mmCIF file of C-alpha atoms and ligand atoms in Angstrom:
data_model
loop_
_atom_site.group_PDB
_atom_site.id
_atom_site.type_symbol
_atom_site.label_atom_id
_atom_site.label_comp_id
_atom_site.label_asym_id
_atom_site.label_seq_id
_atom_site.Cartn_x
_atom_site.Cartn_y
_atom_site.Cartn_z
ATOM 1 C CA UNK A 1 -20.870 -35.962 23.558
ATOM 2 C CA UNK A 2 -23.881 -36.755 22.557
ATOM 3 C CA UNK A 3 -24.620 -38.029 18.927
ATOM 4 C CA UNK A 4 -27.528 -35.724 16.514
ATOM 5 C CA UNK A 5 -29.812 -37.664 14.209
ATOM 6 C CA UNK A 6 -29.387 -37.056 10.811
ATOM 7 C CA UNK A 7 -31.588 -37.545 7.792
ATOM 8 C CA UNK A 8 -30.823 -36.894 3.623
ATOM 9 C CA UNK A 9 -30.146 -38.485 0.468
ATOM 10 C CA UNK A 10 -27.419 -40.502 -1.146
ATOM 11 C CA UNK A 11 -27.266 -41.178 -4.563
ATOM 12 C CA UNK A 12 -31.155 -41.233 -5.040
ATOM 13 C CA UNK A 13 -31.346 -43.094 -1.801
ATOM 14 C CA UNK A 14 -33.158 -42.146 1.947
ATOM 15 C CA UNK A 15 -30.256 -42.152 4.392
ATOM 16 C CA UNK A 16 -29.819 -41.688 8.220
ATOM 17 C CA UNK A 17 -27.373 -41.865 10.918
ATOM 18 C CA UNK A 18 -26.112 -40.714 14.049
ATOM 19 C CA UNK A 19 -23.168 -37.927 14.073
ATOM 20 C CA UNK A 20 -21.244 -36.040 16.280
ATOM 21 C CA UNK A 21 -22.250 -32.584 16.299
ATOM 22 C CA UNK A 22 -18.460 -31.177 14.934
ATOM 23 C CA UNK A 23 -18.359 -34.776 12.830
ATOM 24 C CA UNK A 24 -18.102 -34.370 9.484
ATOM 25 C CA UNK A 25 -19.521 -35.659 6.477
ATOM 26 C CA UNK A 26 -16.586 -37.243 4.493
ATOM 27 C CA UNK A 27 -16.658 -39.428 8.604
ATOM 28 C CA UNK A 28 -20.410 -40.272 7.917
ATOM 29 C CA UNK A 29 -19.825 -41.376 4.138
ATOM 30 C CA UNK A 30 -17.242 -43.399 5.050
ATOM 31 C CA UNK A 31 -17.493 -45.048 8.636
ATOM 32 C CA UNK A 32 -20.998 -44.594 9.012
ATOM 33 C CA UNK A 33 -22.896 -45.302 5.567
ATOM 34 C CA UNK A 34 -20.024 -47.279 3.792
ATOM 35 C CA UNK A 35 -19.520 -45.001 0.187
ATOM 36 C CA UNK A 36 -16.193 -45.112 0.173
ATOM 37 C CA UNK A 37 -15.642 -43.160 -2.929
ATOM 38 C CA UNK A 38 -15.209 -39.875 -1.236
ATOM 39 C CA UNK A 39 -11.503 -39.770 -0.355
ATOM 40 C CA UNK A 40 -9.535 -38.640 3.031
ATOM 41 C CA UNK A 41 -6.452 -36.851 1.556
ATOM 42 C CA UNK A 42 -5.909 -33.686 3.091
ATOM 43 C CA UNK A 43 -8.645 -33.344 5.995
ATOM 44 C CA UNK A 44 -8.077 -29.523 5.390
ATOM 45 C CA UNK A 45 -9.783 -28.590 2.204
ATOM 46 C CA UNK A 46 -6.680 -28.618 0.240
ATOM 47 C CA UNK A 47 -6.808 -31.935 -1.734
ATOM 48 C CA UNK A 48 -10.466 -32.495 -3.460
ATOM 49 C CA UNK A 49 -10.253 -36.241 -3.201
ATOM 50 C CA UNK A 50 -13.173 -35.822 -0.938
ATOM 51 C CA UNK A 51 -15.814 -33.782 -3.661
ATOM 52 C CA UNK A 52 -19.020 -35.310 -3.816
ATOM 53 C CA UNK A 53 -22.215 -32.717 -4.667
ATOM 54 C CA UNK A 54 -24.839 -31.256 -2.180
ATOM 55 C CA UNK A 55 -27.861 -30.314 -3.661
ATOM 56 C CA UNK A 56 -25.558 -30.410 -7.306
ATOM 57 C CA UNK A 57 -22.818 -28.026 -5.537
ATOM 58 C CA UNK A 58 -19.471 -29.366 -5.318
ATOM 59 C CA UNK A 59 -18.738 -29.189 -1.647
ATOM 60 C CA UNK A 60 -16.059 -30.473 0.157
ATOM 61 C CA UNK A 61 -17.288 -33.525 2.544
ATOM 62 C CA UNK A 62 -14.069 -33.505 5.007
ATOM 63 C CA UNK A 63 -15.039 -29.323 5.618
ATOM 64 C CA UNK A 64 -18.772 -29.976 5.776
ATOM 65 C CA UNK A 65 -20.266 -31.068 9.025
ATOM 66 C CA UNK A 66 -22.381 -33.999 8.669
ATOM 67 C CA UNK A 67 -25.612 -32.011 10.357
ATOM 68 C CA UNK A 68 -25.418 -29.461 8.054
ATOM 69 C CA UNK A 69 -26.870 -32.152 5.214
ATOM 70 C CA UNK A 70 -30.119 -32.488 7.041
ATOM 71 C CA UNK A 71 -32.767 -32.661 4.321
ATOM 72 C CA UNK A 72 -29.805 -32.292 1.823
ATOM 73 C CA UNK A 73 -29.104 -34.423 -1.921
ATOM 74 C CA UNK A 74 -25.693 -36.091 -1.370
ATOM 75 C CA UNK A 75 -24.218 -37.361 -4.697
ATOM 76 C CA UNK A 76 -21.241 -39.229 -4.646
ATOM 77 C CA UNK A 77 -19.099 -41.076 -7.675
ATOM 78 C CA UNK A 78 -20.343 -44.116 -6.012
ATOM 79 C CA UNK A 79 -23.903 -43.197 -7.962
ATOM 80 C CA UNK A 80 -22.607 -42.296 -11.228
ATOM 81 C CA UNK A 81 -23.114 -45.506 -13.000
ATOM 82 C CA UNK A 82 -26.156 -46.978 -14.441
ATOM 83 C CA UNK A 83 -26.027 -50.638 -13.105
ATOM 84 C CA UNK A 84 -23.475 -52.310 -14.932
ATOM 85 C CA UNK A 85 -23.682 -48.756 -17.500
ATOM 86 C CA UNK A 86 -20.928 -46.371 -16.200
ATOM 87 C CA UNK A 87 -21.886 -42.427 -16.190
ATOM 88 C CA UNK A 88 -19.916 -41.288 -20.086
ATOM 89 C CA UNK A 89 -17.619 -39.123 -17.406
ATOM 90 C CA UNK A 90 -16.445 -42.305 -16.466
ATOM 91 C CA UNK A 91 -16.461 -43.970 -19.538
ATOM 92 C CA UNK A 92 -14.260 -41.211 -21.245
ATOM 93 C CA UNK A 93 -11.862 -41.296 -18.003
ATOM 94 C CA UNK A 94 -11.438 -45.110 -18.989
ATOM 95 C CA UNK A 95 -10.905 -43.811 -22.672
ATOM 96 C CA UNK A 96 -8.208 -41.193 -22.405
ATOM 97 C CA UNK A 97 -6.149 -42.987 -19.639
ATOM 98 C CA UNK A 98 -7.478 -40.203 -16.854
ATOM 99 C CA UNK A 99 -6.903 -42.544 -14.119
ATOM 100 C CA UNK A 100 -3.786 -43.751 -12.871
ATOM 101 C CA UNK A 101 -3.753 -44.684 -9.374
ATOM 102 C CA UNK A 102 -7.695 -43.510 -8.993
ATOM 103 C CA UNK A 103 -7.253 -41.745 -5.628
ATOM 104 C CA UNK A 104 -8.209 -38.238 -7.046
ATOM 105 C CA UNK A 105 -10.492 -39.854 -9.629
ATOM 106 C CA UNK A 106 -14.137 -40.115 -7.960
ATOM 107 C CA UNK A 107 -13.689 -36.360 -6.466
ATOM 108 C CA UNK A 108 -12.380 -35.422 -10.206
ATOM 109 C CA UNK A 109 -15.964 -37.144 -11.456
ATOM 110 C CA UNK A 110 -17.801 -35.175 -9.033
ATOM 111 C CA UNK A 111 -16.389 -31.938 -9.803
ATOM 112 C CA UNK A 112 -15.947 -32.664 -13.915
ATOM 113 C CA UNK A 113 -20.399 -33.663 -13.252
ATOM 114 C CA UNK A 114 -20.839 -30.531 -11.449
ATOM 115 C CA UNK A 115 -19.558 -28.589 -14.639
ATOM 116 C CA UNK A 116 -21.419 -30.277 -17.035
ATOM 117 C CA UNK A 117 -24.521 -29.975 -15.911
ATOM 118 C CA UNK A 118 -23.816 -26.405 -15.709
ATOM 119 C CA UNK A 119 -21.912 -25.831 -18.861
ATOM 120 C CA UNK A 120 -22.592 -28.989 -21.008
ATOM 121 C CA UNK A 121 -19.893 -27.283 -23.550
ATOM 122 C CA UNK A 122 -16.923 -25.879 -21.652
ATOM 123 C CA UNK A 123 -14.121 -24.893 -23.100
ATOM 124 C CA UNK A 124 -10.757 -26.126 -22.070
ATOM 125 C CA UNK A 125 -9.913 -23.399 -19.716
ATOM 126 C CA UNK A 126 -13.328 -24.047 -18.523
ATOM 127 C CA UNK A 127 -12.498 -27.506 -17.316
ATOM 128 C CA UNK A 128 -9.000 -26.384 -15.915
ATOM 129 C CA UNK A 129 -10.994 -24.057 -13.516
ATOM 130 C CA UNK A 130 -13.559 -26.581 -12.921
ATOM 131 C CA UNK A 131 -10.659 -28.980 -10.891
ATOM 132 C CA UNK A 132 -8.323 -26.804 -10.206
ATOM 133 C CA UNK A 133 -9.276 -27.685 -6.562
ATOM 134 C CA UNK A 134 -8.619 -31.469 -7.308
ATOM 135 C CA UNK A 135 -5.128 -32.476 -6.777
ATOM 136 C CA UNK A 136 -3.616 -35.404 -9.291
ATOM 137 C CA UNK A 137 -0.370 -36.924 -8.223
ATOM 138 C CA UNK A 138 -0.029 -39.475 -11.442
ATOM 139 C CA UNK A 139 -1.244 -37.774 -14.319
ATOM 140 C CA UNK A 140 0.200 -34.314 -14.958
ATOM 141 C CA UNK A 141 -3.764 -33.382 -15.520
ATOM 142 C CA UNK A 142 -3.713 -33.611 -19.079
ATOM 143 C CA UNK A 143 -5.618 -36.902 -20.002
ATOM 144 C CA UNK A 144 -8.142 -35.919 -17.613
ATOM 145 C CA UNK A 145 -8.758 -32.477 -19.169
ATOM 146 C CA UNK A 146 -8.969 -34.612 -22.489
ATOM 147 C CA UNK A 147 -11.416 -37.327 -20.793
ATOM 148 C CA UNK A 148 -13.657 -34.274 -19.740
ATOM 149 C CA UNK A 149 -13.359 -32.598 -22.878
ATOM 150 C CA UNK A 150 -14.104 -35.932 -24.820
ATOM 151 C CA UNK A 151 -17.253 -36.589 -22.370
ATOM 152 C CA UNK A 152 -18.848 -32.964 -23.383
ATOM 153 C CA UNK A 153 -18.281 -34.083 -26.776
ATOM 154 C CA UNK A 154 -20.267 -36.817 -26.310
ATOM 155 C CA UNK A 155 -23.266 -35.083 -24.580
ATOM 156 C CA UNK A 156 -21.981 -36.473 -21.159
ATOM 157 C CA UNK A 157 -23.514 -32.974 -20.342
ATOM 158 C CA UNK A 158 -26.987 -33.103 -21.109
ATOM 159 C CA UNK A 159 -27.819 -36.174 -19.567
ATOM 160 C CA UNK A 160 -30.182 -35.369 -16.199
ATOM 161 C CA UNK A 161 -28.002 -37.663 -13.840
HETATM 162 S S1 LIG B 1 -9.609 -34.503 2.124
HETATM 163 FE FE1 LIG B 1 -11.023 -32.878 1.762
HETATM 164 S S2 LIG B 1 -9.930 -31.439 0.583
HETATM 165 FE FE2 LIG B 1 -8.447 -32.974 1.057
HETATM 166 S S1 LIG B 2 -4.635 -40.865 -10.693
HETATM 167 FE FE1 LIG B 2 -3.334 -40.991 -8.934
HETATM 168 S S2 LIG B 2 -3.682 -39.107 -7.892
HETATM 169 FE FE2 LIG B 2 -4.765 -38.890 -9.757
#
């Protein structure tokens, strides 16, 4: 079948490949453009380790088809730090002990930035909504509530990025 063009951008950054037309855009993050931050758990929408934001949304990249992103902002955990500065999300997850094994961790970023920038201030129940699409195998979800909490604290939430 014949491959589409594709054009948008990644983490601040023009981007372009070549895609199937049913390929999807976890497939293009991964194989094609080498961010391998968004995870393949699932495949089936069930799992979250593959969250990254369109246009600030939390999407999920193994349900989204690649040519669907044409013109789109891709963000990805893979952007979240400042050079050698990591994003206060990150920080805080380093803090409280949020990550264990780190599979779930860069699609619990993504979805944990996609609340703050909405609701700088959540409350906990707030964040417990917020990834209750994530799945965590290691952590019983508790120090990662507290890492989220801690990083709206901090004014993780009013930063622009
Ligand atoms: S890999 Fe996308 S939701 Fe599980
Ligand atoms: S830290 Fe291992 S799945 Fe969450």
């Amino acid at each position: 079948m014949a491959k589409l063009p594709v054009q948008f951008r990644l983490n601040g950054s023009d981007r372009a490949g070549f895609v199937d037309p049913a390929g999807n855009l976890l497939d293009l993050l991964r194989r094609g453009l080498g961010d391998f931050a968004p995870k393949y758990g699932c495949g089936q929408g069930t799992c979250g380790v593959c969250t990254v934001l369109i246009d600030g949304e939390p999407q999920l990249s193994c349900l989204t088809l690649a040519i669907s992103c044409e013109g789109r902002q891709i963000e990805t955990a893979s952007g979240m730090a400042d050079g050698p500065n990591l994003h206060p999300l990150q920080q805080a997850f380093m803090d409280n002990f949020a990550a264990q094994c780190g599979f779930c961790t860069p699609g619990m970023l993504t979805a944990a930035r996609a609340l703050l920038a909405k609701n700088p201030n959540p409350t906990r129940d707030e964040v417990v909504e917020a990834i209750s699409g994530n799945i965590c195998r290691c952590t019983g979800y508790e120090p990662i509530i507290a890492a989220i909490l801690a990083a709206a604290a901090g004014g993780a939430g009013m930063r622009r990025a």
